[in-house]
PDB file of C-alpha atoms in Angstrom:
ATOM      1  CA  MET A   1       0.056   0.004   0.150  1.00  0.00           C
ATOM      2  CA  THR A   2       1.801   3.349  -1.203  1.00  0.00           C
ATOM      3  CA  GLU A   3       0.365   6.472  -1.607  1.00  0.00           C
ATOM      4  CA  SER A   4       1.569   8.645  -4.825  1.00  0.00           C
ATOM      5  CA  HIS A   5       0.206  11.990  -2.479  1.00  0.00           C
ATOM      6  CA  PRO A   6       0.963  11.412   0.964  1.00  0.00           C
ATOM      7  CA  PHE A   7      -0.567  13.324   3.620  1.00  0.00           C
ATOM      8  CA  TYR A   8       1.424  16.035   5.250  1.00  0.00           C
ATOM      9  CA  LEU A   9       1.076  18.330   8.595  1.00  0.00           C
ATOM     10  CA  PRO A  10       2.534  21.821   8.013  1.00  0.00           C
ATOM     11  CA  VAL A  11       4.844  23.118  11.178  1.00  0.00           C
ATOM     12  CA  ARG A  12       6.564  25.643  12.211  1.00  0.00           C
ATOM     13  CA  VAL A  13       9.842  25.007  14.772  1.00  0.00           C
ATOM     14  CA  TYR A  14       9.047  27.150  18.067  1.00  0.00           C
ATOM     15  CA  ILE A  15      11.646  27.618  20.781  1.00  0.00           C
ATOM     16  CA  GLU A  16      10.452  25.197  22.700  1.00  0.00           C
ATOM     17  CA  ASP A  17      11.509  22.653  20.045  1.00  0.00           C
ATOM     18  CA  THR A  18      15.209  23.573  20.430  1.00  0.00           C
ATOM     19  CA  ASP A  19      17.792  22.996  22.168  1.00  0.00           C
ATOM     20  CA  ALA A  20      20.113  25.814  23.498  1.00  0.00           C
ATOM     21  CA  GLY A  21      21.948  26.498  19.674  1.00  0.00           C
ATOM     22  CA  GLY A  22      18.573  26.822  17.776  1.00  0.00           C
ATOM     23  CA  ILE A  23      18.536  23.409  16.453  1.00  0.00           C
ATOM     24  CA  VAL A  24      15.355  21.145  17.332  1.00  0.00           C
ATOM     25  CA  PHE A  25      15.929  18.736  19.842  1.00  0.00           C
ATOM     26  CA  TYR A  26      16.451  15.092  18.263  1.00  0.00           C
ATOM     27  CA  ALA A  27      13.436  13.262  20.390  1.00  0.00           C
ATOM     28  CA  ASN A  28      10.872  16.435  18.954  1.00  0.00           C
ATOM     29  CA  TYR A  29      10.644  14.893  15.450  1.00  0.00           C
ATOM     30  CA  LEU A  30       8.706  11.931  17.112  1.00  0.00           C
ATOM     31  CA  LYS A  31       6.379  14.524  18.633  1.00  0.00           C
ATOM     32  CA  TYR A  32       5.874  15.999  14.930  1.00  0.00           C
ATOM     33  CA  PHE A  33       5.464  12.237  13.583  1.00  0.00           C
ATOM     34  CA  GLU A  34       2.974  11.805  16.284  1.00  0.00           C
ATOM     35  CA  ARG A  35       0.813  14.969  15.411  1.00  0.00           C
ATOM     36  CA  ALA A  36       1.026  14.089  11.577  1.00  0.00           C
ATOM     37  CA  ARG A  37      -0.040  10.259  12.010  1.00  0.00           C
ATOM     38  CA  THR A  38      -3.307  11.253  14.014  1.00  0.00           C
ATOM     39  CA  GLU A  39      -4.106  14.424  11.635  1.00  0.00           C
ATOM     40  CA  TYR A  40      -3.871  12.111   8.835  1.00  0.00           C
ATOM     41  CA  VAL A  41      -5.963   9.214  10.464  1.00  0.00           C
ATOM     42  CA  ARG A  42      -8.387  12.418  11.589  1.00  0.00           C
ATOM     43  CA  SER A  43      -8.367  13.261   7.985  1.00  0.00           C
ATOM     44  CA  LEU A  44      -9.793  10.258   7.265  1.00  0.00           C
ATOM     45  CA  GLY A  45     -12.440  10.227   9.348  1.00  0.00           C
ATOM     46  CA  HIS A  46     -11.209   8.243  12.082  1.00  0.00           C
ATOM     47  CA  GLU A  47     -11.464  10.005  15.370  1.00  0.00           C
ATOM     48  CA  LEU A  48      -8.831   8.191  17.990  1.00  0.00           C
ATOM     49  CA  ARG A  49     -11.140   9.567  20.954  1.00  0.00           C
ATOM     50  CA  ARG A  50     -14.030   7.872  19.543  1.00  0.00           C
ATOM     51  CA  THR A  51     -12.405   4.380  18.931  1.00  0.00           C
ATOM     52  CA  MET A  52     -11.735   3.969  22.722  1.00  0.00           C
ATOM     53  CA  ALA A  53     -14.940   4.427  23.170  1.00  0.00           C
ATOM     54  CA  HIS A  54     -15.201   0.943  21.376  1.00  0.00           C
ATOM     55  CA  ASN A  55     -12.306  -0.323  23.631  1.00  0.00           C
ATOM     56  CA  ILE A  56      -9.848   0.076  21.078  1.00  0.00           C
ATOM     57  CA  ASN A  57      -6.297   1.742  21.565  1.00  0.00           C
ATOM     58  CA  TYR A  58      -3.411   2.370  19.247  1.00  0.00           C
ATOM     59  CA  VAL A  59      -0.096   1.673  20.594  1.00  0.00           C
ATOM     60  CA  VAL A  60       3.880   2.326  18.846  1.00  0.00           C
ATOM     61  CA  HIS A  61       5.081  -0.901  18.620  1.00  0.00           C
ATOM     62  CA  SER A  62       8.521   0.293  16.750  1.00  0.00           C
ATOM     63  CA  VAL A  63      10.646   3.299  15.630  1.00  0.00           C
ATOM     64  CA  SER A  64      13.091   3.482  13.297  1.00  0.00           C
ATOM     65  CA  LEU A  65      14.804   7.205  12.835  1.00  0.00           C
ATOM     66  CA  ARG A  66      17.565   8.314  10.402  1.00  0.00           C
ATOM     67  CA  TYR A  67      18.454  12.202  10.674  1.00  0.00           C
ATOM     68  CA  LEU A  68      20.147  13.988   7.940  1.00  0.00           C
ATOM     69  CA  GLN A  69      20.091  17.599   8.310  1.00  0.00           C
ATOM     70  CA  ALA A  70      18.997  19.871  11.197  1.00  0.00           C
ATOM     71  CA  ALA A  71      15.897  21.934  11.366  1.00  0.00           C
ATOM     72  CA  ARG A  72      16.670  25.038  13.208  1.00  0.00           C
ATOM     73  CA  LEU A  73      14.659  27.713  15.246  1.00  0.00           C
ATOM     74  CA  ASP A  74      11.703  29.381  12.803  1.00  0.00           C
ATOM     75  CA  ASP A  75      12.044  27.055   9.952  1.00  0.00           C
ATOM     76  CA  GLN A  76       8.529  26.047   7.972  1.00  0.00           C
ATOM     77  CA  LEU A  77       8.599  22.114   7.742  1.00  0.00           C
ATOM     78  CA  ARG A  78       6.233  19.360   6.422  1.00  0.00           C
ATOM     79  CA  VAL A  79       5.593  16.334   8.438  1.00  0.00           C
ATOM     80  CA  TYR A  80       4.381  13.645   5.996  1.00  0.00           C
ATOM     81  CA  ALA A  81       2.837  10.337   6.850  1.00  0.00           C
ATOM     82  CA  GLN A  82       1.856   7.792   4.531  1.00  0.00           C
ATOM     83  CA  VAL A  83       1.238   3.835   5.188  1.00  0.00           C
ATOM     84  CA  SER A  84       3.465   1.825   3.970  1.00  0.00           C
ATOM     85  CA  LYS A  85       2.093  -1.804   5.097  1.00  0.00           C
ATOM     86  CA  LEU A  86      -1.274  -2.459   6.417  1.00  0.00           C
ATOM     87  CA  ALA A  87      -1.920  -5.884   8.396  1.00  0.00           C
ATOM     88  CA  ARG A  88      -4.355  -7.206  10.335  1.00  0.00           C
ATOM     89  CA  THR A  89      -3.275  -5.999  13.514  1.00  0.00           C
ATOM     90  CA  TYR A  90      -0.986  -3.353  12.875  1.00  0.00           C
ATOM     91  CA  LEU A  91       0.221  -0.395  10.131  1.00  0.00           C
ATOM     92  CA  VAL A  92       3.834   1.016   9.483  1.00  0.00           C
ATOM     93  CA  PHE A  93       4.090   4.015   8.361  1.00  0.00           C
ATOM     94  CA  LYS A  94       6.690   5.779   6.359  1.00  0.00           C
ATOM     95  CA  GLN A  95       7.428   9.374   7.730  1.00  0.00           C
ATOM     96  CA  TRP A  96       9.691  12.216   6.590  1.00  0.00           C
ATOM     97  CA  VAL A  97      10.456  15.915   7.619  1.00  0.00           C
ATOM     98  CA  SER A  98      11.480  18.221   4.380  1.00  0.00           C
ATOM     99  CA  ASP A  99      12.047  21.789   4.881  1.00  0.00           C
ATOM    100  CA  GLU A 100      10.445  24.528   2.665  1.00  0.00           C
ATOM    101  CA  SER A 101      12.821  23.415  -0.253  1.00  0.00           C
ATOM    102  CA  GLY A 102      11.724  19.803  -0.170  1.00  0.00           C
ATOM    103  CA  HIS A 103      14.900  18.598   1.288  1.00  0.00           C
ATOM    104  CA  THR A 104      14.450  15.840   3.900  1.00  0.00           C
ATOM    105  CA  LEU A 105      15.861  16.274   7.056  1.00  0.00           C
ATOM    106  CA  VAL A 106      14.510  13.157   8.947  1.00  0.00           C
ATOM    107  CA  GLU A 107      12.842  10.244   7.825  1.00  0.00           C
ATOM    108  CA  GLY A 108      11.414   7.104   9.375  1.00  0.00           C
ATOM    109  CA  GLU A 109       9.233   4.206   9.608  1.00  0.00           C
ATOM    110  CA  VAL A 110       6.986   3.438  12.603  1.00  0.00           C
ATOM    111  CA  LYS A 111       5.030   0.357  13.486  1.00  0.00           C
ATOM    112  CA  VAL A 112       1.773   1.282  15.106  1.00  0.00           C
ATOM    113  CA  ALA A 113      -0.051  -2.087  17.115  1.00  0.00           C
ATOM    114  CA  CYS A 114      -3.696  -2.148  17.360  1.00  0.00           C
ATOM    115  CA  VAL A 115      -4.771  -3.402  20.859  1.00  0.00           C
ATOM    116  CA  SER A 116      -7.670  -3.979  23.560  1.00  0.00           C
ATOM    117  CA  LEU A 117      -7.721  -0.789  25.560  1.00  0.00           C
ATOM    118  CA  ASP A 118      -8.291  -2.567  28.637  1.00  0.00           C
ATOM    119  CA  SER A 119      -6.154  -5.623  27.994  1.00  0.00           C
ATOM    120  CA  GLY A 120      -3.326  -4.237  25.978  1.00  0.00           C
ATOM    121  CA  LYS A 121      -3.499  -7.663  23.576  1.00  0.00           C
ATOM    122  CA  PRO A 122      -3.804  -7.365  19.530  1.00  0.00           C
ATOM    123  CA  ARG A 123      -6.752  -7.325  17.764  1.00  0.00           C
ATOM    124  CA  ALA A 124      -7.837  -6.703  14.111  1.00  0.00           C
ATOM    125  CA  LEU A 125      -8.325  -2.941  12.910  1.00  0.00           C
ATOM    126  CA  PRO A 126     -11.240  -1.790  12.183  1.00  0.00           C
ATOM    127  CA  GLY A 127     -12.640  -2.475   9.244  1.00  0.00           C
ATOM    128  CA  GLU A 128     -14.007   1.036   8.537  1.00  0.00           C
ATOM    129  CA  PHE A 129     -10.943   2.151   9.393  1.00  0.00           C
ATOM    130  CA  VAL A 130      -9.265  -0.567   6.572  1.00  0.00           C
ATOM    131  CA  GLU A 131     -11.702   0.578   4.069  1.00  0.00           C
ATOM    132  CA  ARG A 132     -10.290   4.501   4.514  1.00  0.00           C
ATOM    133  CA  LEU A 133      -7.285   3.885   4.387  1.00  0.00           C
ATOM    134  CA  SER A 134      -7.516   1.572   1.121  1.00  0.00           C
ATOM    135  CA  LEU A 135      -9.286   3.920  -0.223  1.00  0.00           C
ATOM    136  CA  HIS A 136      -7.465   6.822   0.332  1.00  0.00           C
ATOM    137  CA  ALA A 137      -4.747   4.642  -1.219  1.00  0.00           C
ATOM    138  CA  LYS A 138      -6.265   4.344  -4.579  1.00  0.00           C
ATOM    139  CA  LYS A 139      -7.567   7.782  -4.873  1.00  0.00           C
ATOM    140  CA  THR A 140      -4.186   8.960  -4.353  1.00  0.00           C
ATOM    141  CA  ALA A 141      -1.835   6.251  -6.852  1.00  0.00           C
TER     142      ALA A 141
END
C-alpha cells in the first residue's frame, strides 16, 4: 500500500522545540511524527477518541529514525505520514520531515499496533478504518 500523494502537516519550529543552539531537539521529531499520523487518520474520519469508546487503542510498537540534516528555529517544515504496510493488527507508517525547499531532514518508519484498550492485547484493525485507508491509497495512486 503506497500513496503517491502522502498526507503532510505543516509545522513551524518554535523555541520550545529547540536545544540551546536553536536546533530542533532530536526527540521532538517523534512528536512531529505523532501529530502528522494523528491528523492523517483524522482526515480520513477516524477519530481516536471515538475508537477508545469501542475498546480500541493504538500503540507505537517500534520506531526507526535517520537524521540527515538539522531543522532550526523558525523553520517552516512539512511532516509527512504515509501508510507503507497494512496488516491485520498493525500499520507501518513511512514518515519524513522536509524543509521549505523539499530537502528531507529526517526519515523513519513507525509501526503502530491496534490493541484492546482494556487488556492491551492485539486485535484486528477496525474494518471501516481499513476501508478508508485503502480508498485513500487508491485515490492518491
